[in-house]
GROMACS .gro file of C-alpha atoms in nm:
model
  418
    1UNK     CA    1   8.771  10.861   5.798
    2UNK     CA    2   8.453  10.990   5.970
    3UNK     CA    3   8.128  10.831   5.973
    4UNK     CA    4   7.894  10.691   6.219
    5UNK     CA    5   7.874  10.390   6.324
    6UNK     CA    6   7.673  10.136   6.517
    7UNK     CA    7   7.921   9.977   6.728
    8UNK     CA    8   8.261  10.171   6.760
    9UNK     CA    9   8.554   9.935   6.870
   10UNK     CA   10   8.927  10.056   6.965
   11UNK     CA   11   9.223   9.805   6.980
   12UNK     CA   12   9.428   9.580   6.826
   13UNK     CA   13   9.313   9.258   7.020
   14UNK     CA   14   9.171   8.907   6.997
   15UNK     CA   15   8.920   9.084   7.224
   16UNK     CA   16   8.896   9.369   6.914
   17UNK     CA   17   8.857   9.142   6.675
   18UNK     CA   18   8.556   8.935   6.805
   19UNK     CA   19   8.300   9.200   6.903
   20UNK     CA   20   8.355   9.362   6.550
   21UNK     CA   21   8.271   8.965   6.327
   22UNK     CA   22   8.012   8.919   6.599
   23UNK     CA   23   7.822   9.260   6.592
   24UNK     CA   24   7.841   9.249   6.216
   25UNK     CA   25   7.708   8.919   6.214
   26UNK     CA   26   7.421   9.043   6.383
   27UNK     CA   27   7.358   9.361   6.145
   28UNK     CA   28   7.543   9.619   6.276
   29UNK     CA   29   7.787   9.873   6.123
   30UNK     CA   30   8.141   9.826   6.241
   31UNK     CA   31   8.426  10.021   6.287
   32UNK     CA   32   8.749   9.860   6.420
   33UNK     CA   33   9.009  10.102   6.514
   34UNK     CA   34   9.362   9.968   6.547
   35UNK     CA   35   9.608  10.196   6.754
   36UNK     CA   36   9.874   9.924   6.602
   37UNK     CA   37   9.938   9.912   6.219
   38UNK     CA   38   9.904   9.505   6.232
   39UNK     CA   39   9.565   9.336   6.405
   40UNK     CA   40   9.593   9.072   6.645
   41UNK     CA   41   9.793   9.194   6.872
   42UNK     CA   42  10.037   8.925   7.073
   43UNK     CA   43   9.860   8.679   6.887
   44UNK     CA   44  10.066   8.790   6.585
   45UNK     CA   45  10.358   8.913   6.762
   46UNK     CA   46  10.504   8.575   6.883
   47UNK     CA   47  10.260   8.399   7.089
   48UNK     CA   48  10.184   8.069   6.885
   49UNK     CA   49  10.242   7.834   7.180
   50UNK     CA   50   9.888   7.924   7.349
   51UNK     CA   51   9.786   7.844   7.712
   52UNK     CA   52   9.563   7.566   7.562
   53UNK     CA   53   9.589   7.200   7.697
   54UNK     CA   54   9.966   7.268   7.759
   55UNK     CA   55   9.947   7.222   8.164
   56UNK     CA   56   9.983   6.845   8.290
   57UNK     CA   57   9.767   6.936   8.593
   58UNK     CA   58   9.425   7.027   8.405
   59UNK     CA   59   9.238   7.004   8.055
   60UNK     CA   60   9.104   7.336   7.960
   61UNK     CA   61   9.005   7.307   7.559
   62UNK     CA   62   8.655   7.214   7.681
   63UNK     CA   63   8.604   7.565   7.734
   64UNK     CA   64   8.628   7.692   7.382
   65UNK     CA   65   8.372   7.781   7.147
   66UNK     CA   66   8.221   8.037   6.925
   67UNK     CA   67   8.425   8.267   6.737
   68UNK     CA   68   8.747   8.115   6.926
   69UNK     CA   69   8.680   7.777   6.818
   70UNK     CA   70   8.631   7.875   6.431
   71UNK     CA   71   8.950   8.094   6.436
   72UNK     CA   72   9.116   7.779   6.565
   73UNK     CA   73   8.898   7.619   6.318
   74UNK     CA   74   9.028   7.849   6.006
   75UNK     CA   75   9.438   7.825   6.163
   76UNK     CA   76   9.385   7.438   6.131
   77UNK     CA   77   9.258   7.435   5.803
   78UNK     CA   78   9.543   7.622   5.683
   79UNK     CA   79   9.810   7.377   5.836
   80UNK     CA   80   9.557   7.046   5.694
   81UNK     CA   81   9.494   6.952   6.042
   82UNK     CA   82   9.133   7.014   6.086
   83UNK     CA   83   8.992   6.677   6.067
   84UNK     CA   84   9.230   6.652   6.354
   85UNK     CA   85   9.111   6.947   6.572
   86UNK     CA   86   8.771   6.842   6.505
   87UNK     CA   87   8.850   6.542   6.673
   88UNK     CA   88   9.003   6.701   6.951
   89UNK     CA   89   8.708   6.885   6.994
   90UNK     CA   90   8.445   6.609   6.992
   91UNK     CA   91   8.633   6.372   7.187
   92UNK     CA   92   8.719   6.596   7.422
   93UNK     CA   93   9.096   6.502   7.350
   94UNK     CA   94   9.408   6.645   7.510
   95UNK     CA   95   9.631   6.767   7.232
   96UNK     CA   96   9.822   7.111   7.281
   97UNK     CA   97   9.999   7.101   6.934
   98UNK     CA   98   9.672   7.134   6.743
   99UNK     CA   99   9.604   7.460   6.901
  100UNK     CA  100   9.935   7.606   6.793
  101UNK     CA  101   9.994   7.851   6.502
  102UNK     CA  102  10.288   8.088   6.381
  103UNK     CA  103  10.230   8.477   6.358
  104UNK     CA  104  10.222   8.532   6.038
  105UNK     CA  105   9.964   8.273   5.941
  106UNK     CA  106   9.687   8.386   6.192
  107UNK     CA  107   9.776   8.755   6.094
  108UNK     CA  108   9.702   8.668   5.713
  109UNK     CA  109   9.375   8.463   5.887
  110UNK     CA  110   9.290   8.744   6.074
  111UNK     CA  111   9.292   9.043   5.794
  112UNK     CA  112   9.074   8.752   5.562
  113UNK     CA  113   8.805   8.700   5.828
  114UNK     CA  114   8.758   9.057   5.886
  115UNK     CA  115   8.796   9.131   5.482
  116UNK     CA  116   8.466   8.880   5.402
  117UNK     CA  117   8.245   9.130   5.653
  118UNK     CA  118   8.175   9.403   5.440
  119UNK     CA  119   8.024   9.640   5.768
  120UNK     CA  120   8.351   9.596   5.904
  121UNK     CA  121   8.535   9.921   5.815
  122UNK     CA  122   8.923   9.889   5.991
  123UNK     CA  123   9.124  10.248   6.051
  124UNK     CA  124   9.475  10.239   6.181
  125UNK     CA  125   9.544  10.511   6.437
  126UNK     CA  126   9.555  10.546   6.780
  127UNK     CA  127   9.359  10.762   6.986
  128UNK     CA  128   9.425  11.167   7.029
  129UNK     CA  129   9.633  11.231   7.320
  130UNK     CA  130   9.396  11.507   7.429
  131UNK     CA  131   9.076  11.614   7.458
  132UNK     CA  132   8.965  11.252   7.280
  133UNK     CA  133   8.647  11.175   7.378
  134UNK     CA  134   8.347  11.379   7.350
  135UNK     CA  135   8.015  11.349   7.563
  136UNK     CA  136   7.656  11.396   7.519
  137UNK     CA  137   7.524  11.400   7.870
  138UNK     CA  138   7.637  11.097   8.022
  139UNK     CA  139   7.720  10.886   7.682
  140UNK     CA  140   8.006  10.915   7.473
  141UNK     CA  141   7.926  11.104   7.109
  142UNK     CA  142   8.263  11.062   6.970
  143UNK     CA  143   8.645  11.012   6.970
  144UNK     CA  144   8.899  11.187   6.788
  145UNK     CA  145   9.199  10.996   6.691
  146UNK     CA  146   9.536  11.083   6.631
  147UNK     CA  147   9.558  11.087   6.233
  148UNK     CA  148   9.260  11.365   6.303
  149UNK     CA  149   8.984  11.163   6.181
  150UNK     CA  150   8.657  11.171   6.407
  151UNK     CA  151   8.419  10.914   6.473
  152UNK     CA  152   8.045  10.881   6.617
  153UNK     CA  153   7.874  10.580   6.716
  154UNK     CA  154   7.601  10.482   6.945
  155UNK     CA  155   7.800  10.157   7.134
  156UNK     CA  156   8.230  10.233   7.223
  157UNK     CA  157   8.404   9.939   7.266
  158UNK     CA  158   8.690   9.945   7.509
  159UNK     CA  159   8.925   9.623   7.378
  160UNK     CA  160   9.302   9.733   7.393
  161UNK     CA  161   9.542   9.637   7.669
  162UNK     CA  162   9.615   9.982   7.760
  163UNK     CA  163   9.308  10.108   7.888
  164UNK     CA  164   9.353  10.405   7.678
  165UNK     CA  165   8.992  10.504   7.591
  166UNK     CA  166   8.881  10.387   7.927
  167UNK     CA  167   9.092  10.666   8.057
  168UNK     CA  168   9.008  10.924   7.789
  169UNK     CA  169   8.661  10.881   7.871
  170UNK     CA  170   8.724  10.969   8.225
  171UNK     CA  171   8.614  10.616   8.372
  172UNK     CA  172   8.779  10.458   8.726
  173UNK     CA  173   9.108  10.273   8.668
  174UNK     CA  174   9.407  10.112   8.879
  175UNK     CA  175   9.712  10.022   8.742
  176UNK     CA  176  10.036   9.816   8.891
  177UNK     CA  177   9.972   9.636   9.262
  178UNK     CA  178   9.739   9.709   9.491
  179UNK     CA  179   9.779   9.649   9.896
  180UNK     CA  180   9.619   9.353   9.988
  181UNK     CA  181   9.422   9.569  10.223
  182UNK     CA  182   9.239   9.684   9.933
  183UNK     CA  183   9.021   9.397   9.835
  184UNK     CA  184   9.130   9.172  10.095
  185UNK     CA  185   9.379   8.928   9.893
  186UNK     CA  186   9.614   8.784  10.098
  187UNK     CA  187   9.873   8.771   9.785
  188UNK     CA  188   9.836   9.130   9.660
  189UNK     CA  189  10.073   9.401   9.689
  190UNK     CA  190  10.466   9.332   9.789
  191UNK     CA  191  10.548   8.991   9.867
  192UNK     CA  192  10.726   8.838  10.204
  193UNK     CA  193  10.890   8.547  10.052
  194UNK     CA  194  10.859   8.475   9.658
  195UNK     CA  195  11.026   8.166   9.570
  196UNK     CA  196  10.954   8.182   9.155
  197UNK     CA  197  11.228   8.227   8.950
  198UNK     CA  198  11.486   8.375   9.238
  199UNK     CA  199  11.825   8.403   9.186
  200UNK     CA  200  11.965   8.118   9.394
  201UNK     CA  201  12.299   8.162   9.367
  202UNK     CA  202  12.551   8.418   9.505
  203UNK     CA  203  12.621   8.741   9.290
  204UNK     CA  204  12.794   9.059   9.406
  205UNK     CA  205  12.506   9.293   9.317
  206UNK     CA  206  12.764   9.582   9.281
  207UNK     CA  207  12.941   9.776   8.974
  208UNK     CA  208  13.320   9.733   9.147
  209UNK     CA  209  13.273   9.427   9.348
  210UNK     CA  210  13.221   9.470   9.750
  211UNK     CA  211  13.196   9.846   9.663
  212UNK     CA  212  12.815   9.974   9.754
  213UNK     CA  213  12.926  10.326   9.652
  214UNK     CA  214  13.005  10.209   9.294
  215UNK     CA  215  12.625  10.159   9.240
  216UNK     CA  216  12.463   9.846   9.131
  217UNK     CA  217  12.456   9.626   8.846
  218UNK     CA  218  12.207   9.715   8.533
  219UNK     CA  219  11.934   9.545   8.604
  220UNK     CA  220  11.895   9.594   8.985
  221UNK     CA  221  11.680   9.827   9.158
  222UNK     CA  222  11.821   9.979   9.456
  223UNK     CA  223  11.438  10.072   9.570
  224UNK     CA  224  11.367   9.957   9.928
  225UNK     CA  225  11.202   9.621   9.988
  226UNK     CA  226  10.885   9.806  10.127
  227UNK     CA  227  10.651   9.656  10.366
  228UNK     CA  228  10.450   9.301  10.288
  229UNK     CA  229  10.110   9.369  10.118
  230UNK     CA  230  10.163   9.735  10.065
  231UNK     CA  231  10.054   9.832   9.701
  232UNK     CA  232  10.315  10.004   9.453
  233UNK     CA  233  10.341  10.151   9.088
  234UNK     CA  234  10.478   9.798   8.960
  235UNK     CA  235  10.366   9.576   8.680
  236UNK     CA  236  10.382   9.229   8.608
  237UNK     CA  237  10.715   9.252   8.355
  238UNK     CA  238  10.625   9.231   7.953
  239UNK     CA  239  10.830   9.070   7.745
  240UNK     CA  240  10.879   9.006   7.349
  241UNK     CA  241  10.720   8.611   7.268
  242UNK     CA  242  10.993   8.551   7.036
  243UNK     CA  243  10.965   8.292   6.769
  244UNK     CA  244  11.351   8.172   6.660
  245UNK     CA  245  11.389   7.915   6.455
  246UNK     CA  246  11.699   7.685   6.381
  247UNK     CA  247  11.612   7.608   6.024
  248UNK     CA  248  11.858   7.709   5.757
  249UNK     CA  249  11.657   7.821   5.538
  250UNK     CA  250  11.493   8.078   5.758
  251UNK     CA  251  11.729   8.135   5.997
  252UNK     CA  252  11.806   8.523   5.997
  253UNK     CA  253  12.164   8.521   6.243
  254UNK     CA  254  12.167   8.720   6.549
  255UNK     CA  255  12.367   8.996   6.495
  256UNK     CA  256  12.541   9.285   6.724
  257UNK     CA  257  12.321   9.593   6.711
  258UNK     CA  258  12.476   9.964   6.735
  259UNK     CA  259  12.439  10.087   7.098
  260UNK     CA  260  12.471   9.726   7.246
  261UNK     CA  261  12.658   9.754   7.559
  262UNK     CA  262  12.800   9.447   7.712
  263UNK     CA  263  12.792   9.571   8.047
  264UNK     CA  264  12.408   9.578   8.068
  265UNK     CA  265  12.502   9.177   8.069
  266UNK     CA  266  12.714   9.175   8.385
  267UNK     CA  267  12.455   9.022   8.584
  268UNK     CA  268  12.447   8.773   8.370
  269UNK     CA  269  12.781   8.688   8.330
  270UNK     CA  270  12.863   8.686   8.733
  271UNK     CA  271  12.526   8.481   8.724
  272UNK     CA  272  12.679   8.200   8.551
  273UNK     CA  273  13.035   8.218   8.728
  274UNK     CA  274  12.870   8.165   9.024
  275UNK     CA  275  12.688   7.901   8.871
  276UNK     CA  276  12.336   7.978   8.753
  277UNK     CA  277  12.203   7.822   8.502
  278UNK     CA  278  12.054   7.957   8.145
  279UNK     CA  279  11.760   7.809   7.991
  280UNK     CA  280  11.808   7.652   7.620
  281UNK     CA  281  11.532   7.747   7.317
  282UNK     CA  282  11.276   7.514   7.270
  283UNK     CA  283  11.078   7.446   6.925
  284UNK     CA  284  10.699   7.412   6.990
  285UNK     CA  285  10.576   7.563   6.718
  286UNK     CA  286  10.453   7.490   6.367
  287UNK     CA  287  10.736   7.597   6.118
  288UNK     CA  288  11.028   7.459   6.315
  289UNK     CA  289  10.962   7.777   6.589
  290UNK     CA  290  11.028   7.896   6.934
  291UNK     CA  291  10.801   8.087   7.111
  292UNK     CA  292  11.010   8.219   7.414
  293UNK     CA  293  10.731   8.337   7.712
  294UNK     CA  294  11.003   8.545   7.934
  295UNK     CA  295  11.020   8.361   8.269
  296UNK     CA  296  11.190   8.039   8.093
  297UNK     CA  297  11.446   8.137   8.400
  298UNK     CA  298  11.574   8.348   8.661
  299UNK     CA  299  11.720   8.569   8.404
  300UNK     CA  300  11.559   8.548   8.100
  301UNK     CA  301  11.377   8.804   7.846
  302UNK     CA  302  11.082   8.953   8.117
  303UNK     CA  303  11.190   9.304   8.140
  304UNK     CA  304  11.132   9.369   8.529
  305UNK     CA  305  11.103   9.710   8.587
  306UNK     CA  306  11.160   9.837   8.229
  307UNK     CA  307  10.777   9.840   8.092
  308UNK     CA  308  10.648  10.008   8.445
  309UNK     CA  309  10.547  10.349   8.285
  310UNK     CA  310  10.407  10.203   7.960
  311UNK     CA  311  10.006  10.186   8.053
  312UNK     CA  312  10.022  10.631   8.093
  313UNK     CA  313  10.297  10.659   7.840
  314UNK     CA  314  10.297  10.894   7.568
  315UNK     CA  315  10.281  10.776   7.191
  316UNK     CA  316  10.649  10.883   7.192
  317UNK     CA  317  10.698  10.773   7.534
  318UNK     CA  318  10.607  10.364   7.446
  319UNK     CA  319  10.801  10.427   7.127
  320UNK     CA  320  11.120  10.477   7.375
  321UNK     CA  321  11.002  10.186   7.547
  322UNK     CA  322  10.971   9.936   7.284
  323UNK     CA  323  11.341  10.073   7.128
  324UNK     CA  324  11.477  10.018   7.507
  325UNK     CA  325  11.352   9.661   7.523
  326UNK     CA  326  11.414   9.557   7.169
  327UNK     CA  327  11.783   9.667   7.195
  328UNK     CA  328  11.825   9.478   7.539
  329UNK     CA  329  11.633   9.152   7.421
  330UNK     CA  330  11.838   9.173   7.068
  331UNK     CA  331  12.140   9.213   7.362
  332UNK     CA  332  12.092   8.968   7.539
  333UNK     CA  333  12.058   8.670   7.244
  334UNK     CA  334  12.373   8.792   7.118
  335UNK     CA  335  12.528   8.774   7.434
  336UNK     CA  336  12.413   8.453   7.482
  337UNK     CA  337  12.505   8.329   7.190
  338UNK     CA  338  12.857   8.490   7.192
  339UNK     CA  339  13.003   8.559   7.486
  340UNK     CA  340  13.261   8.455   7.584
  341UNK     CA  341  13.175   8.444   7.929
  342UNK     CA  342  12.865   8.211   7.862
  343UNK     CA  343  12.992   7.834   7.881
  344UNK     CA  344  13.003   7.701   7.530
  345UNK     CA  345  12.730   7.430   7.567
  346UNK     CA  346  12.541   7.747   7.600
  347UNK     CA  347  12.682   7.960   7.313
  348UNK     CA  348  12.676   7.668   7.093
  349UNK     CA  349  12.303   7.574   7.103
  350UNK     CA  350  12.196   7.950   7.104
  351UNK     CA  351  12.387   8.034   6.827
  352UNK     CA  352  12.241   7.759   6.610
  353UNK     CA  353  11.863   7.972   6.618
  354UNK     CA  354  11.824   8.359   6.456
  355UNK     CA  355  11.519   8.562   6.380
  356UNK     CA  356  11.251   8.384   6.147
  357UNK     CA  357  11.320   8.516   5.784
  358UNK     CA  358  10.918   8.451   5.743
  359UNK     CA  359  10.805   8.664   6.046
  360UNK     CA  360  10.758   9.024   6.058
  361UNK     CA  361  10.951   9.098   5.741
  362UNK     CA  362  10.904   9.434   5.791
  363UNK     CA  363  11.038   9.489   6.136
  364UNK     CA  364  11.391   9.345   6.075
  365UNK     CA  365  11.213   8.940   6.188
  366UNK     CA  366  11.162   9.106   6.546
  367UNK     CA  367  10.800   9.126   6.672
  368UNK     CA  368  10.660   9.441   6.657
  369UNK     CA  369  10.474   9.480   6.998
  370UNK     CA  370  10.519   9.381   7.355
  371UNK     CA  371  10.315   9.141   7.581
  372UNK     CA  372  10.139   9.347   7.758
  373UNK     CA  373  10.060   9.151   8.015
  374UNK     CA  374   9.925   9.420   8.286
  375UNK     CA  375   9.793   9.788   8.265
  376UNK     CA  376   9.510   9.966   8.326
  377UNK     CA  377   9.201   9.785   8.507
  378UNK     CA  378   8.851   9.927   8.519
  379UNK     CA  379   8.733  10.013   8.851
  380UNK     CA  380   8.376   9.913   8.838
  381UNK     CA  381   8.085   9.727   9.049
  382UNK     CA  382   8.205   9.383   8.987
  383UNK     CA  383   8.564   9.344   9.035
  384UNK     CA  384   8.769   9.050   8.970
  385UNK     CA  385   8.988   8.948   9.319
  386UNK     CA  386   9.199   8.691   9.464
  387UNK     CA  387   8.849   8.512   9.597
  388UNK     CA  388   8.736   8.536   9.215
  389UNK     CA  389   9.035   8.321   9.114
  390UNK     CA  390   9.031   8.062   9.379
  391UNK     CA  391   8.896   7.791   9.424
  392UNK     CA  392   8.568   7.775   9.682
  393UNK     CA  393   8.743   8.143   9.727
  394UNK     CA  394   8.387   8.250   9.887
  395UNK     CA  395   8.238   8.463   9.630
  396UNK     CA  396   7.890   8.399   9.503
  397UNK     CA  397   7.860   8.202   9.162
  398UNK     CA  398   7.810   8.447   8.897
  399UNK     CA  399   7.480   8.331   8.740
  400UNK     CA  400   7.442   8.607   8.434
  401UNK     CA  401   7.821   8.513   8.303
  402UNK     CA  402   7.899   8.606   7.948
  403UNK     CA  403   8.246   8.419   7.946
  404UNK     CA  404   8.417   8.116   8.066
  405UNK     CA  405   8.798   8.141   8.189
  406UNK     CA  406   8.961   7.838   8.252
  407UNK     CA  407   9.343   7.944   8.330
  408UNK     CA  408   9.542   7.974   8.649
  409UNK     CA  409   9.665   8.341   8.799
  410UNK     CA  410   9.979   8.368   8.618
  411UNK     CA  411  10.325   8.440   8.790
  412UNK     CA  412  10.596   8.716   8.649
  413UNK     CA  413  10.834   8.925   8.833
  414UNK     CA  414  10.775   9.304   8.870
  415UNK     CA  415  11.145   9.393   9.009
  416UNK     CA  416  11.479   9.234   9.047
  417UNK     CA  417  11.639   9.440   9.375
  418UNK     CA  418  11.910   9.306   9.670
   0.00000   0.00000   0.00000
């Protein structure tokens, strides 16, 4: 497709999605470019449990609105809880399972609400990896994607996780941690003491036990510790938010996939001899769902180390990546669920949950993307730091805000080393 266009927008996200209803709603010609063949991005690739009234300490539902609120709105309808929401809303109730959806129905939501805005025009293609972005003087003209189409607009959108067309277009970005020296955060960069999700129990790190030369475990990085608050090329570890379900009549088995090797579970299994403890699945969805986050426990499904590279990967390049985890996350719940090494309380609950035969039918029930939780960040005049995030961190209010965020800094591992 060519054509120009008003208001240009690349990504698959939530993000995405809103500026394109919003800017038609207001006139403008639309075009939404999707690097990803399905829209929505972790919101329809396992993440149905949101981050919405589900934290004891705080109530943060007062903070939605606008286009959030009537997606919510439109999810609701379709599970005949609206009245309910509604409620929720007006009485400023605290009620996490209202704001809860399964994949598939907000993706089906999703493609509807952008179908009834006729300036909306959607292509599917991610960007060219070269020579992308063209300029007239200091504004972008145009973008070339990879299926060789070429479009103009007057307005470019930056809304995937990546980054990508922020770094085609040539603008400032960081990536991974930076030294706290940097911006002055006393919790940036590597870490004295970390007491989330540590390994707090004794396991011989090595191939052949007691042997250092035999190399270590799968899984372990034998990278030095480095010094406190330096900065370093990791990122906050991705995972797959896996919806399983233990209903019968949906329940797609785990199964042992060709190339699974059982000694990228060793850790594991010396884990739990020395007794460590596994977390069990948990249904929290609608549909009789899971929706797995990654840091359930010390070893769970965050992939530390293994998504480091994706942000300045290749198209081929992320393709390895998202084979490498899938096979190792597919691994690991049939080790789980079948090992004999894993205590049978263990095996026994595990094995009662598979793949949802409802979800991503065309993927073999496994979510198509990753959670990308960290990758490129613009470098730009107003940066958001540790002082940002805290509370009466010193910064100046922000009085020309276009968003409210009401969440906490969240916590995942970026390497698992001795």
């Amino acid at each position: 497709m060519a054509g120009h266009f008003d208001i240009v927008v690349y990504g698959p996200t939530s993000g995405a999605i809103a500026t394109s209803i919003q800017a038609a709603r207001l006139g403008r010609s639309v075009i939404l470019i999707s690097p990803q063949e399905h829209i929505g991005a972790i919101q329809v690739n396992g993440l149905g449990a949101t981050d919405i009234d589900n934290q004891a300490e705080f109530q943060n539902s007062t903070t939605l609105g606008g286009l959030n609120l009537e997606l919510h709105q439109r999810i609701s309808k379709h599970y005949g809880r609206l009245d309910r929401l509604n409620e929720v809303v007006e009485k400023k109730l605290k009620d996490p399972d209202v704001w809860r959806f399964e994949s598939r129905v907000t993706e089906q939501i999703i493609s509807n609400w952008l179908d009834e805005h006729p300036a909306i025009s959607v292509v599917k293609s991610p960007l060219a990896e070269d020579h992308s972005v063209t300029w007239e003087g200091n504004l972008i003209k145009s973008i070339r994607l990879a299926n060789g189409d070429n479009i103009t607009g007057k307005f470019f959108v930056e809304a995937s996780y990546e980054g990508d067309l922020l770094a085609a277009a040539g603008i400032s970005w960081a990536r991974a941690r930076e030294a706290s020296s940097v911006y002055n955060e006393s919790l940036a960069g590597v870490r004295q003491t970390t007491t989330y999700r540590q390994i707090e129990v004794n396991v011989d790190p090595y191939i052949r036990q007691g042997d250092p030369s035999s190399g270590l475990l799968y899984g372990i990085s034998d990278e030095p510790f480095g010094k406190p608050g330096d900065g370093d090329l990791h990122l906050k570890s991705y995972s797959y938010r896996l919806p399983l379900t233990d209903d019968l009549t949906n329940r797609v088995p785990f199964s042992k996939l060709d190339g699974y090797d059982p000694e990228h579970y060793e850790l594991h299994r010396r884990y739990i001899r020395a007794g460590g403890e596994f977390y069990m699945p948990r249904k929290r969805l609608p549909g009789e769902k899971t929706d797995l986050i990654g840091s359930e426990g010390a070893l769970s499904t965050d992939l530390l180390g293994m998504n480091d590279n994706w942000p300045i990967a290749t198209h081929q390049g992320r393709k390895r990546i998202l084979e490498d985890t899938a096979r190792f996350t597919k691994g690991l719940l049939w080790f789980i669920s079948t090992d004999k090494s894993v205590p049978e309380h263990y095996r026994k609950e595990w094995s009662r949950f598979g793949y949802c035969r409802d979800e991503f039918p065309d993927n073999n029930h496994f979510p198509y993307e990753l959670y990308v939780r960290d990758a490129r960040r613009m470098v730009s005049d107003y940066i958001i730091t540790e002082a940002t995030a805290s509370r009466d961190g010193g910064e100046p209010l922000v009085l020309d805000l276009v968003v409210v965020a009401y969440w906490p800094t969240d916590t995942h591992s970026v390497r698992r080393i001795l």
